[in-house]
Every structure is written in C-alpha cells, then in structure tokens.
PDB file of C-alpha atoms in Angstrom:
ATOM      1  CA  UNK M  19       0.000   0.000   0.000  1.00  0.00           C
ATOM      2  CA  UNK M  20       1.204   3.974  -0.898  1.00  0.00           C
ATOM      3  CA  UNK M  21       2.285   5.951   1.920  1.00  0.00           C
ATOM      4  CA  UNK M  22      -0.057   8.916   2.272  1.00  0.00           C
ATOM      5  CA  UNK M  23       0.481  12.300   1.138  1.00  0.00           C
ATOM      6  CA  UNK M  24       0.111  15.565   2.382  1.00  0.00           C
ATOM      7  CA  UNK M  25       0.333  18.415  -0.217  1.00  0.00           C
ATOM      8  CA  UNK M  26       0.001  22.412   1.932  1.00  0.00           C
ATOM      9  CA  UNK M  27       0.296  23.570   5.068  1.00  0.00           C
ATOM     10  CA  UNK M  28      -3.038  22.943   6.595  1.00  0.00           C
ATOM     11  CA  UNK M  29      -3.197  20.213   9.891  1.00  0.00           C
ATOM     12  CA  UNK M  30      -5.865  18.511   8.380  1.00  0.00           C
ATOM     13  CA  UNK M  31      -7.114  18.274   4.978  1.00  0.00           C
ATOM     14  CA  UNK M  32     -10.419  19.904   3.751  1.00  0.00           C
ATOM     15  CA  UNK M  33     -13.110  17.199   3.136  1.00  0.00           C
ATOM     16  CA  UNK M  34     -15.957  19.424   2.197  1.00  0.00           C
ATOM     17  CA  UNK M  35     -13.903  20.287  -1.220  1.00  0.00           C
ATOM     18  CA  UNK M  36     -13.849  16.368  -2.409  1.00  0.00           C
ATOM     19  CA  UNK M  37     -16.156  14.883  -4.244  1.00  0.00           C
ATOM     20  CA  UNK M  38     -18.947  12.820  -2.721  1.00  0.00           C
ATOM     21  CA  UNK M  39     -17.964   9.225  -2.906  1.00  0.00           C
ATOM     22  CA  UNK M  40     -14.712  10.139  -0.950  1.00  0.00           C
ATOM     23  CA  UNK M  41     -16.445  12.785   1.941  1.00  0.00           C
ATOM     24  CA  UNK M  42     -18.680   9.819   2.003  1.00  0.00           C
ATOM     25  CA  UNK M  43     -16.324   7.348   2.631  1.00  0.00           C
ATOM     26  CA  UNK M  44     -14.354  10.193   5.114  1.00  0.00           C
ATOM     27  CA  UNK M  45     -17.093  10.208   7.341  1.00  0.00           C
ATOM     28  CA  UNK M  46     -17.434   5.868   7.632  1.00  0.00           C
ATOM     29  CA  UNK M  47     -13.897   5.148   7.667  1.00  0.00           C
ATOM     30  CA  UNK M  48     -11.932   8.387   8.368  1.00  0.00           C
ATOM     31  CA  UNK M  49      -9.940  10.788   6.348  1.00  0.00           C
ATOM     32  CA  UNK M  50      -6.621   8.927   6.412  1.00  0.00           C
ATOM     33  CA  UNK M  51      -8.195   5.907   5.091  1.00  0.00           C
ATOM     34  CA  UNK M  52      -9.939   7.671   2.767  1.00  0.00           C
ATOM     35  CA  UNK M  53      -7.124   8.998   1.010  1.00  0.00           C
ATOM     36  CA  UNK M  54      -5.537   5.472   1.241  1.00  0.00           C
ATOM     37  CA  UNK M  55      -8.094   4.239  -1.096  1.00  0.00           C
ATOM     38  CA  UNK M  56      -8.074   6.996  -3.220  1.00  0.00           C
ATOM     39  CA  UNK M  57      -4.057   6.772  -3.953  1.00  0.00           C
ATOM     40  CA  UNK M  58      -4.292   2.860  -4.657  1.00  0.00           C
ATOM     41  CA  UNK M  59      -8.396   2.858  -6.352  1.00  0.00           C
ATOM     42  CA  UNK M  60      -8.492   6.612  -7.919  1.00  0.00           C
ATOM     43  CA  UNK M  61     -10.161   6.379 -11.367  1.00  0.00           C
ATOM     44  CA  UNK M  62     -10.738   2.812 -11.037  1.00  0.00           C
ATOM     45  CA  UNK M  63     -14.161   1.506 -11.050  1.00  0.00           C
ATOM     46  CA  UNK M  64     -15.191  -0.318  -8.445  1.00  0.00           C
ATOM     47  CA  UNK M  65     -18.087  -2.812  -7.429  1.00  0.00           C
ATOM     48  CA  UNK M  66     -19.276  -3.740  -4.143  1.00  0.00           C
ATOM     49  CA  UNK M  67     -21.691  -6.928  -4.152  1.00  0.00           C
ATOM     50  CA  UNK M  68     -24.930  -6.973  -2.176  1.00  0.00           C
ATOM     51  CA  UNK M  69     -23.445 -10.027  -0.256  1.00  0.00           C
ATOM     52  CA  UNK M  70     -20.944  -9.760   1.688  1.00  0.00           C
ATOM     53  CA  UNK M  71     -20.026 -13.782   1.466  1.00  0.00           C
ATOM     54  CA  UNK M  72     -19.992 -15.340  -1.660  1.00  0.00           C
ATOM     55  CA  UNK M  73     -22.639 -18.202  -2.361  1.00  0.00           C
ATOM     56  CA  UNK M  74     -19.883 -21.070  -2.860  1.00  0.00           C
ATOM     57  CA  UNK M  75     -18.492 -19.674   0.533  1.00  0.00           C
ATOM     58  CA  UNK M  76     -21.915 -19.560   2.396  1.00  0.00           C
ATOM     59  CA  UNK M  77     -22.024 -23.530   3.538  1.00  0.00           C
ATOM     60  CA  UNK M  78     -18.655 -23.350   5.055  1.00  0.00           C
ATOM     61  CA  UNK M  79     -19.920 -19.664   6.897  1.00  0.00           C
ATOM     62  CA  UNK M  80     -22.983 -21.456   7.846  1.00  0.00           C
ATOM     63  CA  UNK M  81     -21.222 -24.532   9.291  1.00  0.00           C
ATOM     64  CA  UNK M  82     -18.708 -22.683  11.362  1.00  0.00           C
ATOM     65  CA  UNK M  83     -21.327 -19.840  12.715  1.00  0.00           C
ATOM     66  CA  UNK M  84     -24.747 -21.556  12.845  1.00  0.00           C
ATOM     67  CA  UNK M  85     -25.406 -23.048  16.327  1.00  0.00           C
ATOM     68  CA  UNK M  86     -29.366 -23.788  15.882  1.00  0.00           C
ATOM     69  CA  UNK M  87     -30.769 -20.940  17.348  1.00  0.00           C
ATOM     70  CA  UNK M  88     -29.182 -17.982  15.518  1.00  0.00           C
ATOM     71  CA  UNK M  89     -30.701 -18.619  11.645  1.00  0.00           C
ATOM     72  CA  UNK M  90     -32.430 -15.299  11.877  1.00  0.00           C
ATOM     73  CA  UNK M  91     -30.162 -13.184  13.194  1.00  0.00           C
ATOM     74  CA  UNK M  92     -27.363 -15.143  10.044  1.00  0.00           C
ATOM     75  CA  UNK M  93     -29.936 -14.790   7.456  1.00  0.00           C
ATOM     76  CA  UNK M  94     -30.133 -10.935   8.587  1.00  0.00           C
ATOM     77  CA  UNK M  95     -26.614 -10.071   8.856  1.00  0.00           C
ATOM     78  CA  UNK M  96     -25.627 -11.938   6.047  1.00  0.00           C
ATOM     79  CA  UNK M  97     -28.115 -10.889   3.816  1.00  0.00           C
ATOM     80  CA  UNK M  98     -29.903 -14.255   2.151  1.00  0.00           C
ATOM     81  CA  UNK M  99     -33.402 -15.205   3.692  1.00  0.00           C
ATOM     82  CA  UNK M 100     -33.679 -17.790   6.708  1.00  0.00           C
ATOM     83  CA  UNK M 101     -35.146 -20.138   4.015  1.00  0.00           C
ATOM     84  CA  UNK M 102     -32.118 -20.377   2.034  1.00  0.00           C
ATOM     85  CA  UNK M 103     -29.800 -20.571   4.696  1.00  0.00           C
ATOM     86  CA  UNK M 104     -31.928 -23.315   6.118  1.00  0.00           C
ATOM     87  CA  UNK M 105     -31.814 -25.231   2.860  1.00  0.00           C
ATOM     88  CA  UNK M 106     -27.930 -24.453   2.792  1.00  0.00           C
ATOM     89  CA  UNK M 107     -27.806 -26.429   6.565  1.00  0.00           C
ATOM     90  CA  UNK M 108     -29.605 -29.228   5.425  1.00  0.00           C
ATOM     91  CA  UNK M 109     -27.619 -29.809   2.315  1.00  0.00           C
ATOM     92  CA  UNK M 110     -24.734 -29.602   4.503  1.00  0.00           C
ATOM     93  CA  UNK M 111     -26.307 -32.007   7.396  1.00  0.00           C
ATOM     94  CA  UNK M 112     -26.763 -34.924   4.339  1.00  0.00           C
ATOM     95  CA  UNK M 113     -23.384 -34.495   3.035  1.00  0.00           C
ATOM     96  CA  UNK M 114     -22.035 -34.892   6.210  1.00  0.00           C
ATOM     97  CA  UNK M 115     -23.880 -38.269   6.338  1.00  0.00           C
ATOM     98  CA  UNK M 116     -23.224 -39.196   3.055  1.00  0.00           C
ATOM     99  CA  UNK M 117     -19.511 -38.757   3.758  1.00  0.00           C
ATOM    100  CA  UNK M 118     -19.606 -40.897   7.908  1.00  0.00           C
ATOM    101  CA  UNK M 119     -18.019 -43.788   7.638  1.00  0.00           C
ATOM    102  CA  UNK M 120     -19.902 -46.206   9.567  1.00  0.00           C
ATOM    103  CA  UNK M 121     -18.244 -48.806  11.389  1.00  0.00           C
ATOM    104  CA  UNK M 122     -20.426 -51.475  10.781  1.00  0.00           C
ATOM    105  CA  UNK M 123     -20.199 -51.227   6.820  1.00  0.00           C
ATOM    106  CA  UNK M 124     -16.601 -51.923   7.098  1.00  0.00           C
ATOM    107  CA  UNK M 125     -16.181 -54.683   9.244  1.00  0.00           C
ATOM    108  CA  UNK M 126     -12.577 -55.181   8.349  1.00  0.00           C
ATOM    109  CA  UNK M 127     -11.708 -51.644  10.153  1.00  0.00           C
ATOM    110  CA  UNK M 128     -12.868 -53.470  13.211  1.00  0.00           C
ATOM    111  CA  UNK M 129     -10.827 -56.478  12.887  1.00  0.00           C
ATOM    112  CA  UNK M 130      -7.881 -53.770  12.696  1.00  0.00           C
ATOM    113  CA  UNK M 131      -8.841 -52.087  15.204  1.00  0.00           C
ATOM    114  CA  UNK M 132      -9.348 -54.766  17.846  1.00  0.00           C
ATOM    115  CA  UNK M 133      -5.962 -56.255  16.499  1.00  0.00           C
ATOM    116  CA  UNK M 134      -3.975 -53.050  17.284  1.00  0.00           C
ATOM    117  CA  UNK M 135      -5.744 -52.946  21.048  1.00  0.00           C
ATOM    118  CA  UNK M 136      -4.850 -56.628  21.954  1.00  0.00           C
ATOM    119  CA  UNK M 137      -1.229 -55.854  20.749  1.00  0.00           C
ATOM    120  CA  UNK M 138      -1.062 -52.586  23.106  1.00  0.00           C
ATOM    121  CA  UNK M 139      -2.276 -54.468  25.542  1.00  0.00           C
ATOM    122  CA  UNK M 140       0.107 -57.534  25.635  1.00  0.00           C
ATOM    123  CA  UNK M 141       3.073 -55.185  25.593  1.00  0.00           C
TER     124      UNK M 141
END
C-alpha cells in the first residue's frame, strides 16, 4: 500500500472540497483511510456486491457460525433469507452423512482395530 500524502500547510485536509464518494467514505472510515483508497483505487471503477459472502463460501460460513438458534439473526446479517440458509444447513447435514463412515459397513476396520488394542495391551 502507498504511503499517504500531504500536499500544503493545513493540519488537516479539507473534506468538504472532495467529491462525494470520498467525503462519504471520510465520514465511515476516516480521512486517512480515505485517502488510502483513493491513492491505490483513484479512477478505477469499483463494485461492491450486495453479499458480503460469496454463495460457494456460504455452507462453510454457515457450518462454522450456525449453532441452531441464531438462523435469523445469520440470514439478517448476512443478507440471504432464513429459508435459504436453512436449505444451505440441510444440504450440509446430508453431506455430512453421506460422507460418515460407519463402522459397521466396514467390518474389516474393526478387525484392525481390535488387532492393534490386543497388541497394546500384551506389551
């Protein structure tokens, strides 16, 4: 990132002279950060999405941060409706089972394993 410059002899600079975007973003962020952005974005074009997470990212959000009792408040802060999210969860909940490796449908695993505890134990 560019080092900021200051160009006259005033303390602070003079936000009511920039143009809106920028006084905008001045009064959310601050004036040094402001003129951050504008030395590494100026004249570029840029576009913030409506989301702040991006759909492919969502299920992995959702299984970290959903505890099943916050959907609304997620849905809300997040932006999607507690119907999508909720389809999102359940998705993830069957992949989950799709991928558990039960025990009994590999009955060799627990010849192995049983093998491995009688050896620890004879030592």
């Amino acid at each position: 990132m560019k080092e900021v410059v200051r160009i006259g002899k005033k303390e602070g600079p003079d936000i009511y002279s920039w143009h809106s975007i920028y006084k905008e973003l001045a009064q959310l962020i601050g004036t040094e950060a402001t003129i951050q952005i504008y030395q590494e974005f100026k004249g570029t074009q840029v576009h913030f999405p409506v989301r702040l997470i991006r759909p492919d990212a969502l299920p992995y959000v959702l299984n970290n941060e959903y505890n099943g009792k916050n959907l609304r408040k997620l849905a809300h802060y997040y932006g999607y409706s507690e119907r999508h999210l909720r389809r999102i969860i359940t998705d993830n909940k069957e992949k989950a089972d799709e991928n558990h490796v039960n025990d009994h449908s590999l009955p060799y695993l627990l010849d192995l394993t049983k093998n491995e505890k009688g050896k620890k134990n004879e030592e």
